[in-house]
Short mmCIF file of N, CA, C and O in Angstrom, two decimals:
data_model
loop_
_atom_site.label_atom_id
_atom_site.label_comp_id
_atom_site.label_asym_id
_atom_site.label_seq_id
_atom_site.Cartn_x
_atom_site.Cartn_y
_atom_site.Cartn_z
N MET A 68 -84.85 -58.56 -114.55
CA MET A 68 -85.46 -58.85 -113.28
C MET A 68 -85.82 -57.52 -112.63
O MET A 68 -85.00 -56.64 -112.49
N GLY A 69 -87.09 -57.38 -112.23
CA GLY A 69 -87.58 -56.14 -111.63
C GLY A 69 -87.07 -55.94 -110.22
O GLY A 69 -86.51 -56.84 -109.59
N PRO A 70 -87.27 -54.73 -109.69
CA PRO A 70 -86.79 -54.43 -108.35
C PRO A 70 -87.41 -55.32 -107.28
O PRO A 70 -86.73 -55.73 -106.33
N SER A 71 -88.68 -55.66 -107.43
CA SER A 71 -89.31 -56.49 -106.40
C SER A 71 -88.73 -57.90 -106.41
O SER A 71 -88.57 -58.52 -105.35
N MET A 72 -88.38 -58.40 -107.59
CA MET A 72 -87.79 -59.74 -107.67
C MET A 72 -86.37 -59.73 -107.11
O MET A 72 -85.97 -60.66 -106.39
N ARG A 73 -85.60 -58.69 -107.43
CA ARG A 73 -84.24 -58.59 -106.87
C ARG A 73 -84.29 -58.52 -105.35
O ARG A 73 -83.50 -59.16 -104.66
N TYR A 74 -85.22 -57.74 -104.82
CA TYR A 74 -85.34 -57.61 -103.36
C TYR A 74 -85.72 -58.95 -102.74
O TYR A 74 -85.20 -59.32 -101.68
N LEU A 75 -86.59 -59.70 -103.38
CA LEU A 75 -86.97 -61.01 -102.89
C LEU A 75 -85.77 -61.96 -102.84
O LEU A 75 -85.56 -62.67 -101.86
N VAL A 76 -84.96 -61.94 -103.90
CA VAL A 76 -83.78 -62.81 -103.95
C VAL A 76 -82.77 -62.42 -102.87
O VAL A 76 -82.21 -63.29 -102.18
N VAL A 77 -82.55 -61.12 -102.68
CA VAL A 77 -81.61 -60.65 -101.66
C VAL A 77 -82.09 -61.06 -100.28
O VAL A 77 -81.32 -61.56 -99.45
N ARG A 78 -83.40 -60.85 -100.00
CA ARG A 78 -83.92 -61.23 -98.68
C ARG A 78 -83.83 -62.73 -98.45
O ARG A 78 -83.51 -63.18 -97.34
N ALA A 79 -84.08 -63.53 -99.48
CA ALA A 79 -83.98 -64.98 -99.32
C ALA A 79 -82.55 -65.40 -99.04
O ALA A 79 -82.29 -66.24 -98.17
N ALA A 80 -81.59 -64.78 -99.76
CA ALA A 80 -80.18 -65.11 -99.53
C ALA A 80 -79.75 -64.68 -98.12
O ALA A 80 -78.99 -65.40 -97.45
N LEU A 81 -80.22 -63.51 -97.68
CA LEU A 81 -79.88 -63.04 -96.34
C LEU A 81 -80.42 -63.96 -95.25
O LEU A 81 -79.90 -64.00 -94.15
N PHE A 82 -81.47 -64.68 -95.53
CA PHE A 82 -82.00 -65.64 -94.58
C PHE A 82 -81.33 -67.01 -94.71
O PHE A 82 -80.92 -67.62 -93.72
N LEU A 83 -81.22 -67.50 -95.94
CA LEU A 83 -80.77 -68.87 -96.14
C LEU A 83 -79.30 -69.09 -95.77
O LEU A 83 -78.96 -70.15 -95.21
N VAL A 84 -78.44 -68.12 -96.07
CA VAL A 84 -77.01 -68.31 -95.77
C VAL A 84 -76.77 -68.44 -94.27
O VAL A 84 -76.15 -69.42 -93.82
N PRO A 85 -77.23 -67.51 -93.42
CA PRO A 85 -77.01 -67.69 -91.97
C PRO A 85 -77.71 -68.93 -91.42
O PRO A 85 -77.17 -69.61 -90.55
N PHE A 86 -78.91 -69.22 -91.94
CA PHE A 86 -79.63 -70.40 -91.44
C PHE A 86 -78.83 -71.67 -91.74
O PHE A 86 -78.68 -72.53 -90.87
N ALA A 87 -78.30 -71.78 -92.96
CA ALA A 87 -77.51 -72.95 -93.33
C ALA A 87 -76.24 -73.04 -92.48
O ALA A 87 -75.87 -74.13 -92.02
N LEU A 88 -75.56 -71.91 -92.29
CA LEU A 88 -74.33 -71.91 -91.47
C LEU A 88 -74.61 -72.33 -90.03
O LEU A 88 -73.84 -73.10 -89.44
N LEU A 89 -75.70 -71.84 -89.47
CA LEU A 89 -76.04 -72.22 -88.10
C LEU A 89 -76.45 -73.69 -88.00
O LEU A 89 -76.15 -74.35 -87.00
N MET A 90 -77.12 -74.19 -89.02
CA MET A 90 -77.50 -75.60 -88.99
C MET A 90 -76.27 -76.49 -89.13
O MET A 90 -76.18 -77.54 -88.47
N ILE A 91 -75.30 -76.07 -89.94
CA ILE A 91 -74.04 -76.83 -90.07
C ILE A 91 -73.28 -76.82 -88.74
O ILE A 91 -72.64 -77.80 -88.37
N ALA A 92 -73.40 -75.73 -87.99
CA ALA A 92 -72.71 -75.61 -86.70
C ALA A 92 -73.48 -76.33 -85.58
O ALA A 92 -73.16 -76.16 -84.40
N ASP A 93 -74.47 -77.12 -85.90
CA ASP A 93 -75.27 -77.90 -84.95
C ASP A 93 -76.03 -77.06 -83.93
O ASP A 93 -76.24 -77.46 -82.79
N VAL A 94 -76.47 -75.87 -84.35
CA VAL A 94 -77.34 -75.05 -83.51
C VAL A 94 -78.76 -75.58 -83.73
O VAL A 94 -79.13 -75.89 -84.86
N PRO A 95 -79.56 -75.74 -82.66
CA PRO A 95 -80.92 -76.25 -82.83
C PRO A 95 -81.70 -75.40 -83.85
O PRO A 95 -81.56 -74.18 -83.90
N TRP A 96 -82.55 -76.05 -84.63
CA TRP A 96 -83.21 -75.37 -85.74
C TRP A 96 -84.10 -74.20 -85.32
O TRP A 96 -84.16 -73.20 -86.02
N PRO A 97 -84.82 -74.26 -84.16
CA PRO A 97 -85.63 -73.08 -83.81
C PRO A 97 -84.76 -71.84 -83.55
O PRO A 97 -85.12 -70.73 -83.94
N ILE A 98 -83.61 -72.05 -82.93
CA ILE A 98 -82.72 -70.92 -82.65
C ILE A 98 -82.10 -70.44 -83.97
O ILE A 98 -82.00 -69.23 -84.21
N SER A 99 -81.72 -71.36 -84.84
CA SER A 99 -81.18 -70.99 -86.16
C SER A 99 -82.20 -70.18 -86.95
O SER A 99 -81.85 -69.18 -87.60
N LEU A 100 -83.43 -70.60 -86.89
CA LEU A 100 -84.50 -69.91 -87.61
C LEU A 100 -84.66 -68.48 -87.10
O LEU A 100 -84.70 -67.52 -87.89
N LEU A 101 -84.74 -68.32 -85.79
CA LEU A 101 -84.93 -66.98 -85.22
C LEU A 101 -83.73 -66.07 -85.50
O LEU A 101 -83.91 -64.89 -85.86
N VAL A 102 -82.52 -66.59 -85.36
CA VAL A 102 -81.32 -65.78 -85.61
C VAL A 102 -81.25 -65.39 -87.08
O VAL A 102 -80.96 -64.23 -87.42
N ALA A 103 -81.52 -66.32 -87.98
CA ALA A 103 -81.47 -66.03 -89.41
C ALA A 103 -82.54 -65.02 -89.81
O ALA A 103 -82.28 -64.11 -90.61
N LEU A 104 -83.73 -65.13 -89.25
CA LEU A 104 -84.79 -64.16 -89.53
C LEU A 104 -84.42 -62.77 -89.04
O LEU A 104 -84.60 -61.78 -89.75
N ALA A 105 -83.89 -62.70 -87.82
CA ALA A 105 -83.48 -61.40 -87.28
C ALA A 105 -82.35 -60.79 -88.11
O ALA A 105 -82.37 -59.59 -88.40
N PHE A 106 -81.40 -61.61 -88.52
CA PHE A 106 -80.29 -61.11 -89.34
C PHE A 106 -80.80 -60.59 -90.68
O PHE A 106 -80.42 -59.52 -91.14
N ALA A 107 -81.66 -61.37 -91.34
CA ALA A 107 -82.18 -60.97 -92.65
C ALA A 107 -82.99 -59.68 -92.55
O ALA A 107 -82.86 -58.78 -93.38
N PHE A 108 -83.79 -59.56 -91.51
CA PHE A 108 -84.58 -58.35 -91.32
C PHE A 108 -83.69 -57.14 -91.10
O PHE A 108 -83.84 -56.11 -91.77
N ALA A 109 -82.74 -57.26 -90.18
CA ALA A 109 -81.87 -56.13 -89.86
C ALA A 109 -80.99 -55.74 -91.05
O ALA A 109 -80.84 -54.55 -91.36
N ALA A 110 -80.42 -56.71 -91.73
CA ALA A 110 -79.54 -56.41 -92.85
C ALA A 110 -80.31 -55.76 -94.00
O ALA A 110 -79.81 -54.84 -94.66
N SER A 111 -81.53 -56.20 -94.25
CA SER A 111 -82.30 -55.59 -95.34
C SER A 111 -82.71 -54.16 -95.01
O SER A 111 -82.75 -53.31 -95.89
N ILE A 112 -82.98 -53.88 -93.75
CA ILE A 112 -83.33 -52.52 -93.34
C ILE A 112 -82.10 -51.61 -93.43
O ILE A 112 -82.18 -50.50 -93.97
N VAL A 113 -80.97 -52.07 -92.93
CA VAL A 113 -79.78 -51.23 -92.84
C VAL A 113 -79.09 -51.06 -94.20
O VAL A 113 -78.73 -49.95 -94.58
N PHE A 114 -78.90 -52.15 -94.93
CA PHE A 114 -78.06 -52.11 -96.12
C PHE A 114 -78.81 -52.03 -97.45
O PHE A 114 -78.24 -51.66 -98.46
N PHE A 115 -80.08 -52.36 -97.48
CA PHE A 115 -80.79 -52.44 -98.74
C PHE A 115 -82.02 -51.55 -98.78
O PHE A 115 -83.06 -51.90 -99.36
N GLY A 116 -81.94 -50.37 -98.19
CA GLY A 116 -83.06 -49.42 -98.16
C GLY A 116 -83.47 -48.95 -99.54
O GLY A 116 -84.66 -48.85 -99.86
N LYS A 117 -82.48 -48.65 -100.39
CA LYS A 117 -82.79 -48.15 -101.74
C LYS A 117 -83.51 -49.24 -102.55
O LYS A 117 -84.51 -48.95 -103.22
N LEU A 118 -83.01 -50.47 -102.48
CA LEU A 118 -83.65 -51.57 -103.21
C LEU A 118 -85.06 -51.83 -102.66
O LEU A 118 -85.99 -52.09 -103.43
N ARG A 119 -85.23 -51.72 -101.35
CA ARG A 119 -86.55 -51.91 -100.73
C ARG A 119 -87.52 -50.84 -101.22
O ARG A 119 -88.68 -51.12 -101.54
N ASP A 120 -87.06 -49.58 -101.30
CA ASP A 120 -87.92 -48.49 -101.78
C ASP A 120 -88.31 -48.69 -103.24
O ASP A 120 -89.46 -48.43 -103.63
N GLU A 121 -87.37 -49.13 -104.08
CA GLU A 121 -87.68 -49.40 -105.48
C GLU A 121 -88.71 -50.53 -105.59
O GLU A 121 -89.64 -50.46 -106.40
N ALA A 122 -88.54 -51.56 -104.79
CA ALA A 122 -89.48 -52.68 -104.81
C ALA A 122 -90.87 -52.22 -104.35
O ALA A 122 -91.89 -52.63 -104.92
N ALA A 123 -90.91 -51.36 -103.35
CA ALA A 123 -92.20 -50.85 -102.86
C ALA A 123 -92.90 -50.03 -103.94
O ALA A 123 -94.11 -50.16 -104.14
N ARG A 124 -92.15 -49.18 -104.65
CA ARG A 124 -92.74 -48.39 -105.74
C ARG A 124 -93.24 -49.31 -106.86
O ARG A 124 -94.31 -49.07 -107.43
N ASP A 125 -92.46 -50.34 -107.18
CA ASP A 125 -92.85 -51.29 -108.21
C ASP A 125 -94.14 -52.01 -107.83
O ASP A 125 -95.06 -52.14 -108.65
N LEU A 126 -94.24 -52.46 -106.59
CA LEU A 126 -95.44 -53.16 -106.14
C LEU A 126 -96.65 -52.22 -106.09
O LEU A 126 -97.77 -52.62 -106.41
N GLN A 127 -96.42 -50.96 -105.71
CA GLN A 127 -97.52 -50.00 -105.69
C GLN A 127 -98.03 -49.75 -107.10
O GLN A 127 -99.24 -49.67 -107.33
N ARG A 128 -97.12 -49.64 -108.05
CA ARG A 128 -97.51 -49.44 -109.44
C ARG A 128 -98.32 -50.64 -109.95
O ARG A 128 -99.33 -50.48 -110.62
N ILE A 129 -97.89 -51.84 -109.59
CA ILE A 129 -98.61 -53.04 -110.00
C ILE A 129 -99.99 -53.07 -109.35
O ILE A 129 -100.99 -53.39 -110.00
N ARG A 130 -100.06 -52.73 -108.08
CA ARG A 130 -101.33 -52.76 -107.36
C ARG A 130 -102.32 -51.77 -107.93
O ARG A 130 -103.52 -52.02 -107.95
N GLN A 131 -101.83 -50.63 -108.38
CA GLN A 131 -102.72 -49.63 -108.96
C GLN A 131 -103.06 -49.94 -110.41
O GLN A 131 -103.83 -49.24 -111.04
N GLY A 132 -102.50 -51.01 -110.95
CA GLY A 132 -102.85 -51.45 -112.29
C GLY A 132 -102.12 -50.72 -113.39
O GLY A 132 -102.49 -50.81 -114.55
N ARG A 133 -101.10 -49.98 -113.06
CA ARG A 133 -100.37 -49.26 -114.09
C ARG A 133 -99.22 -50.11 -114.59
O ARG A 133 -98.63 -50.88 -113.85
N LYS A 134 -98.90 -49.90 -115.84
CA LYS A 134 -97.77 -50.61 -116.43
C LYS A 134 -96.49 -49.84 -116.15
O LYS A 134 -96.50 -48.74 -115.64
N ARG A 135 -95.40 -50.43 -116.55
CA ARG A 135 -94.11 -49.77 -116.41
C ARG A 135 -94.04 -48.56 -117.34
O ARG A 135 -94.80 -48.44 -118.29
N GLU A 136 -93.11 -47.66 -117.06
CA GLU A 136 -92.96 -46.46 -117.86
C GLU A 136 -92.69 -46.82 -119.31
O GLU A 136 -92.00 -47.78 -119.62
N GLY A 137 -93.24 -46.04 -120.22
CA GLY A 137 -93.01 -46.25 -121.64
C GLY A 137 -94.01 -47.15 -122.30
O GLY A 137 -94.04 -47.27 -123.52
N ALA A 138 -94.87 -47.81 -121.53
CA ALA A 138 -95.86 -48.70 -122.11
C ALA A 138 -97.10 -47.90 -122.49
O ALA A 138 -97.46 -46.94 -121.82
N GLY A 139 -97.75 -48.29 -123.56
CA GLY A 139 -98.96 -47.61 -124.01
C GLY A 139 -100.16 -48.02 -123.18
O GLY A 139 -100.06 -48.84 -122.27
N PRO A 140 -101.32 -47.44 -123.49
CA PRO A 140 -102.53 -47.79 -122.73
C PRO A 140 -102.94 -49.23 -123.02
O PRO A 140 -102.74 -49.74 -124.12
N ASP A 141 -103.50 -49.88 -122.01
CA ASP A 141 -103.96 -51.25 -122.24
C ASP A 141 -105.43 -51.24 -122.65
O ASP A 141 -106.09 -50.20 -122.69
N ASP A 142 -105.96 -52.39 -122.99
CA ASP A 142 -107.32 -52.50 -123.50
C ASP A 142 -108.36 -52.00 -122.50
O ASP A 142 -109.36 -51.39 -122.88
N ALA A 143 -108.16 -52.26 -121.22
CA ALA A 143 -109.12 -51.82 -120.22
C ALA A 143 -109.22 -50.30 -120.19
O ALA A 143 -110.32 -49.75 -120.06
N ASP A 144 -108.09 -49.61 -120.30
CA ASP A 144 -108.12 -48.14 -120.32
C ASP A 144 -108.87 -47.63 -121.54
O ASP A 144 -109.67 -46.69 -121.46
N ILE A 145 -108.65 -48.24 -122.69
CA ILE A 145 -109.32 -47.83 -123.92
C ILE A 145 -110.83 -48.06 -123.81
O ILE A 145 -111.64 -47.21 -124.18
N GLU A 146 -111.22 -49.22 -123.27
CA GLU A 146 -112.64 -49.51 -123.12
C GLU A 146 -113.30 -48.56 -122.14
O GLU A 146 -114.42 -48.09 -122.36
N ASP A 147 -112.62 -48.24 -121.03
CA ASP A 147 -113.17 -47.29 -120.06
C ASP A 147 -113.40 -45.92 -120.69
O ASP A 147 -114.43 -45.29 -120.46
N GLU A 148 -112.45 -45.46 -121.47
CA GLU A 148 -112.59 -44.16 -122.14
C GLU A 148 -113.75 -44.18 -123.11
O GLU A 148 -114.52 -43.22 -123.21
N ALA A 149 -113.91 -45.28 -123.85
CA ALA A 149 -115.01 -45.38 -124.82
C ALA A 149 -116.36 -45.38 -124.11
O ALA A 149 -117.30 -44.72 -124.55
N LEU A 150 -116.46 -46.10 -123.00
CA LEU A 150 -117.71 -46.13 -122.25
C LEU A 150 -118.01 -44.77 -121.64
O LEU A 150 -119.16 -44.33 -121.63
N ASP A 151 -117.00 -44.10 -121.11
CA ASP A 151 -117.20 -42.77 -120.55
C ASP A 151 -117.66 -41.79 -121.61
O ASP A 151 -118.55 -40.98 -121.39
N ALA A 152 -117.06 -41.86 -122.79
CA ALA A 152 -117.43 -40.97 -123.88
C ALA A 152 -118.85 -41.27 -124.35
O ALA A 152 -119.62 -40.36 -124.64
N GLY A 153 -119.23 -42.53 -124.41
CA GLY A 153 -120.57 -42.91 -124.83
C GLY A 153 -121.62 -42.51 -123.81
O GLY A 153 -122.71 -42.08 -124.16
N ALA A 154 -121.30 -42.61 -122.53
CA ALA A 154 -122.23 -42.24 -121.48
C ALA A 154 -122.45 -40.74 -121.44
O ALA A 154 -123.54 -40.26 -121.13
N ALA A 155 -121.43 -39.96 -121.78
CA ALA A 155 -121.54 -38.51 -121.76
C ALA A 155 -122.18 -37.99 -123.04
O ALA A 155 -122.48 -36.82 -123.14
N GLY A 156 -122.39 -38.85 -124.03
CA GLY A 156 -122.98 -38.43 -125.28
C GLY A 156 -122.00 -37.76 -126.20
O GLY A 156 -122.37 -37.19 -127.21
N ALA A 157 -120.74 -37.81 -125.89
CA ALA A 157 -119.71 -37.17 -126.70
C ALA A 157 -119.09 -38.19 -127.62
O ALA A 157 -119.23 -39.40 -127.44
N ALA A 158 -118.38 -37.69 -128.60
CA ALA A 158 -117.64 -38.57 -129.49
C ALA A 158 -116.46 -39.14 -128.74
O ALA A 158 -115.93 -38.50 -127.84
N PRO A 159 -116.00 -40.34 -129.07
CA PRO A 159 -114.85 -40.92 -128.38
C PRO A 159 -113.61 -40.06 -128.55
O PRO A 159 -113.45 -39.39 -129.56
N ALA A 160 -112.79 -40.05 -127.52
CA ALA A 160 -111.56 -39.26 -127.55
C ALA A 160 -110.61 -39.80 -128.61
O ALA A 160 -110.67 -40.96 -128.97
N ALA A 161 -109.73 -38.93 -129.09
CA ALA A 161 -108.74 -39.36 -130.09
C ALA A 161 -107.88 -40.43 -129.46
O ALA A 161 -107.48 -40.33 -128.32
N GLY A 162 -107.60 -41.46 -130.20
CA GLY A 162 -106.79 -42.55 -129.68
C GLY A 162 -107.64 -43.67 -129.12
O GLY A 162 -107.17 -44.76 -128.92
N VAL A 163 -108.92 -43.39 -128.83
CA VAL A 163 -109.79 -44.42 -128.30
C VAL A 163 -110.42 -45.20 -129.44
O VAL A 163 -110.48 -46.41 -129.42
N ALA A 164 -110.89 -44.47 -130.44
CA ALA A 164 -111.52 -45.15 -131.57
C ALA A 164 -110.44 -45.79 -132.44
O ALA A 164 -109.43 -45.19 -132.74
N ARG A 165 -110.68 -47.03 -132.79
CA ARG A 165 -109.74 -47.75 -133.64
C ARG A 165 -110.48 -48.20 -134.88
O ARG A 165 -111.71 -48.22 -134.93
N ASP A 166 -109.72 -48.66 -135.84
CA ASP A 166 -110.37 -49.15 -137.05
C ASP A 166 -110.99 -50.51 -136.79
O ASP A 166 -110.71 -51.17 -135.80
N ALA A 167 -111.85 -50.93 -137.71
CA ALA A 167 -112.58 -52.18 -137.52
C ALA A 167 -111.67 -53.38 -137.54
O ALA A 167 -111.99 -54.42 -136.98
N ASP A 168 -110.52 -53.27 -138.21
CA ASP A 168 -109.59 -54.40 -138.25
C ASP A 168 -109.03 -54.72 -136.88
O ASP A 168 -108.67 -55.86 -136.60
N ALA A 169 -108.94 -53.74 -135.99
CA ALA A 169 -108.38 -53.97 -134.66
C ALA A 169 -109.40 -54.63 -133.74
O ALA A 169 -109.05 -55.09 -132.68
N GLY A 170 -110.67 -54.64 -134.14
CA GLY A 170 -111.67 -55.36 -133.37
C GLY A 170 -112.40 -54.50 -132.36
O GLY A 170 -113.26 -54.98 -131.65
N ALA A 171 -112.12 -53.21 -132.25
CA ALA A 171 -112.80 -52.35 -131.29
C ALA A 171 -114.10 -51.84 -131.90
O ALA A 171 -114.21 -51.64 -133.09
N VAL A 172 -115.11 -51.66 -131.06
CA VAL A 172 -116.40 -51.18 -131.51
C VAL A 172 -116.77 -49.99 -130.65
O VAL A 172 -116.51 -49.98 -129.45
N ASP A 173 -117.41 -48.98 -131.26
CA ASP A 173 -117.87 -47.83 -130.50
C ASP A 173 -118.87 -48.32 -129.46
O ASP A 173 -119.79 -49.07 -129.76
N ALA A 174 -118.73 -47.87 -128.22
CA ALA A 174 -119.56 -48.37 -127.12
C ALA A 174 -121.02 -48.01 -127.32
O ALA A 174 -121.91 -48.82 -127.05
N SER A 175 -121.33 -46.82 -127.80
CA SER A 175 -122.73 -46.42 -127.97
C SER A 175 -123.38 -47.25 -129.08
O SER A 175 -124.54 -47.63 -128.97
N ALA A 176 -122.64 -47.54 -130.14
CA ALA A 176 -123.19 -48.36 -131.21
C ALA A 176 -123.42 -49.79 -130.72
O ALA A 176 -124.41 -50.43 -131.08
N ALA A 177 -122.53 -50.29 -129.88
CA ALA A 177 -122.68 -51.64 -129.34
C ALA A 177 -123.92 -51.73 -128.46
O ALA A 177 -124.67 -52.69 -128.53
N ARG A 178 -124.15 -50.69 -127.64
CA ARG A 178 -125.33 -50.71 -126.78
C ARG A 178 -126.61 -50.65 -127.62
O ARG A 178 -127.60 -51.29 -127.32
N ALA A 179 -126.60 -49.85 -128.69
CA ALA A 179 -127.77 -49.74 -129.57
C ALA A 179 -128.04 -51.08 -130.24
O ALA A 179 -129.20 -51.49 -130.36
N ASP A 180 -126.99 -51.76 -130.69
CA ASP A 180 -127.16 -53.06 -131.32
C ASP A 180 -127.74 -54.06 -130.33
O ASP A 180 -128.60 -54.87 -130.68
N LEU A 181 -127.28 -54.02 -129.08
CA LEU A 181 -127.79 -54.94 -128.07
C LEU A 181 -129.25 -54.66 -127.77
O LEU A 181 -130.04 -55.56 -127.55
N ALA A 182 -129.63 -53.38 -127.73
CA ALA A 182 -131.02 -53.03 -127.45
C ALA A 182 -131.92 -53.51 -128.57
O ALA A 182 -133.05 -53.97 -128.33
N ASP A 183 -131.46 -53.42 -129.83
CA ASP A 183 -132.26 -53.87 -130.96
C ASP A 183 -132.39 -55.39 -130.98
O ASP A 183 -133.40 -55.92 -131.43
N ALA A 184 -131.38 -56.09 -130.50
CA ALA A 184 -131.37 -57.54 -130.57
C ALA A 184 -132.05 -58.19 -129.37
O ALA A 184 -132.18 -59.40 -129.33
N ALA A 185 -132.50 -57.40 -128.40
CA ALA A 185 -133.11 -57.98 -127.20
C ALA A 185 -134.42 -58.65 -127.56
O ALA A 185 -135.24 -58.08 -128.28
N PRO A 186 -134.65 -59.87 -127.10
CA PRO A 186 -135.89 -60.57 -127.43
C PRO A 186 -137.06 -59.92 -126.69
O PRO A 186 -136.92 -59.43 -125.58
N GLU A 187 -138.22 -59.95 -127.34
CA GLU A 187 -139.42 -59.41 -126.71
C GLU A 187 -140.04 -60.49 -125.86
O GLU A 187 -139.95 -61.67 -126.14
N ALA A 188 -140.72 -60.05 -124.80
CA ALA A 188 -141.38 -61.00 -123.91
C ALA A 188 -142.61 -61.57 -124.60
O ALA A 188 -143.30 -60.85 -125.32
N PRO A 189 -142.93 -62.85 -124.41
CA PRO A 189 -144.13 -63.42 -125.02
C PRO A 189 -145.37 -62.81 -124.38
O PRO A 189 -145.34 -62.36 -123.24
N PRO A 190 -146.47 -62.75 -125.11
CA PRO A 190 -147.69 -62.16 -124.55
C PRO A 190 -148.18 -63.00 -123.37
O PRO A 190 -148.01 -64.22 -123.33
N ALA A 191 -148.77 -62.31 -122.41
CA ALA A 191 -149.27 -62.98 -121.22
C ALA A 191 -150.49 -63.82 -121.58
O ALA A 191 -151.29 -63.44 -122.43
N ARG A 192 -150.64 -64.96 -120.93
CA ARG A 192 -151.79 -65.83 -121.19
C ARG A 192 -152.97 -65.34 -120.38
O ARG A 192 -152.82 -64.91 -119.24
N GLN A 193 -154.12 -65.42 -120.96
CA GLN A 193 -155.33 -65.03 -120.25
C GLN A 193 -155.96 -66.28 -119.66
O GLN A 193 -156.09 -67.30 -120.33
N THR A 194 -156.35 -66.17 -118.41
CA THR A 194 -156.96 -67.33 -117.74
C THR A 194 -158.35 -66.96 -117.27
O THR A 194 -158.66 -65.80 -117.03
N ASP A 195 -159.17 -67.98 -117.14
CA ASP A 195 -160.50 -67.79 -116.55
C ASP A 195 -160.31 -67.62 -115.06
O ASP A 195 -159.59 -68.38 -114.42
N ALA A 196 -160.94 -66.64 -114.51
CA ALA A 196 -160.79 -66.38 -113.08
C ALA A 196 -161.43 -67.48 -112.25
O ALA A 196 -161.00 -67.76 -111.14
N ALA A 197 -162.45 -68.13 -112.79
CA ALA A 197 -163.20 -69.10 -112.00
C ALA A 197 -162.39 -70.36 -111.72
O ALA A 197 -162.29 -70.81 -110.60
N ASP A 198 -161.77 -70.95 -112.76
CA ASP A 198 -161.08 -72.21 -112.54
C ASP A 198 -159.60 -72.17 -112.90
O ASP A 198 -158.92 -73.19 -112.82
N GLY A 199 -159.05 -71.04 -113.34
CA GLY A 199 -157.63 -70.92 -113.66
C GLY A 199 -157.27 -71.59 -114.97
O GLY A 199 -156.11 -71.81 -115.27
N HIS A 200 -158.24 -71.94 -115.80
CA HIS A 200 -158.02 -72.62 -117.07
C HIS A 200 -157.58 -71.60 -118.11
O HIS A 200 -158.05 -70.47 -118.12
N ASP A 201 -156.67 -71.98 -119.01
CA ASP A 201 -156.19 -71.10 -120.08
C ASP A 201 -157.35 -70.79 -121.02
O ASP A 201 -157.94 -71.69 -121.58
N ALA A 202 -157.64 -69.48 -121.21
CA ALA A 202 -158.78 -69.07 -122.03
C ALA A 202 -158.54 -69.30 -123.50
O ALA A 202 -159.48 -69.37 -124.28
N SER A 203 -157.28 -69.43 -123.94
CA SER A 203 -157.00 -69.61 -125.35
C SER A 203 -157.14 -71.06 -125.81
O SER A 203 -157.20 -71.33 -126.99
N GLU A 204 -157.20 -71.99 -124.87
CA GLU A 204 -157.36 -73.41 -125.22
C GLU A 204 -158.81 -73.82 -125.07
O GLU A 204 -159.52 -73.33 -124.20
N PRO A 205 -159.27 -74.77 -125.90
CA PRO A 205 -160.67 -75.22 -125.78
C PRO A 205 -160.85 -76.00 -124.48
O PRO A 205 -159.95 -76.68 -124.01
N ARG A 206 -162.06 -75.91 -123.93
CA ARG A 206 -162.36 -76.64 -122.71
C ARG A 206 -162.66 -78.09 -123.01
O ARG A 206 -163.25 -78.42 -124.03
N PRO A 207 -162.28 -78.99 -122.10
CA PRO A 207 -162.56 -80.42 -122.33
C PRO A 207 -164.01 -80.77 -122.12
O PRO A 207 -164.78 -80.15 -121.56
#
């Protein structure tokens, strides 16, 4: 369980336990809610600062799209490097190019293949200016 999940569980417990105790003691629910929220907030700030900081770093890492430490590059990073290398006209960086069995294709070769496979536009039709009739078809 990651730091952000542990922090979530701790904060939920810090809220639910006092709320349940106050509800058992027949305190009206709006007051129980406010007291439990205030207790959970204060206790998490005072007693769980280190866990909160770890959770914040974990969420920041997730938001920036980075994996946990020790993980290799993901497919998006490899594709970005290949596109950057192809756009600069340079050979792909080491580690970016993979063998054909892995399914990766050089970005510049892929663009060249797409350009060759692009369909050509059909020739424009010629019309008579007088009546807008297609000049290639016989007149009725």
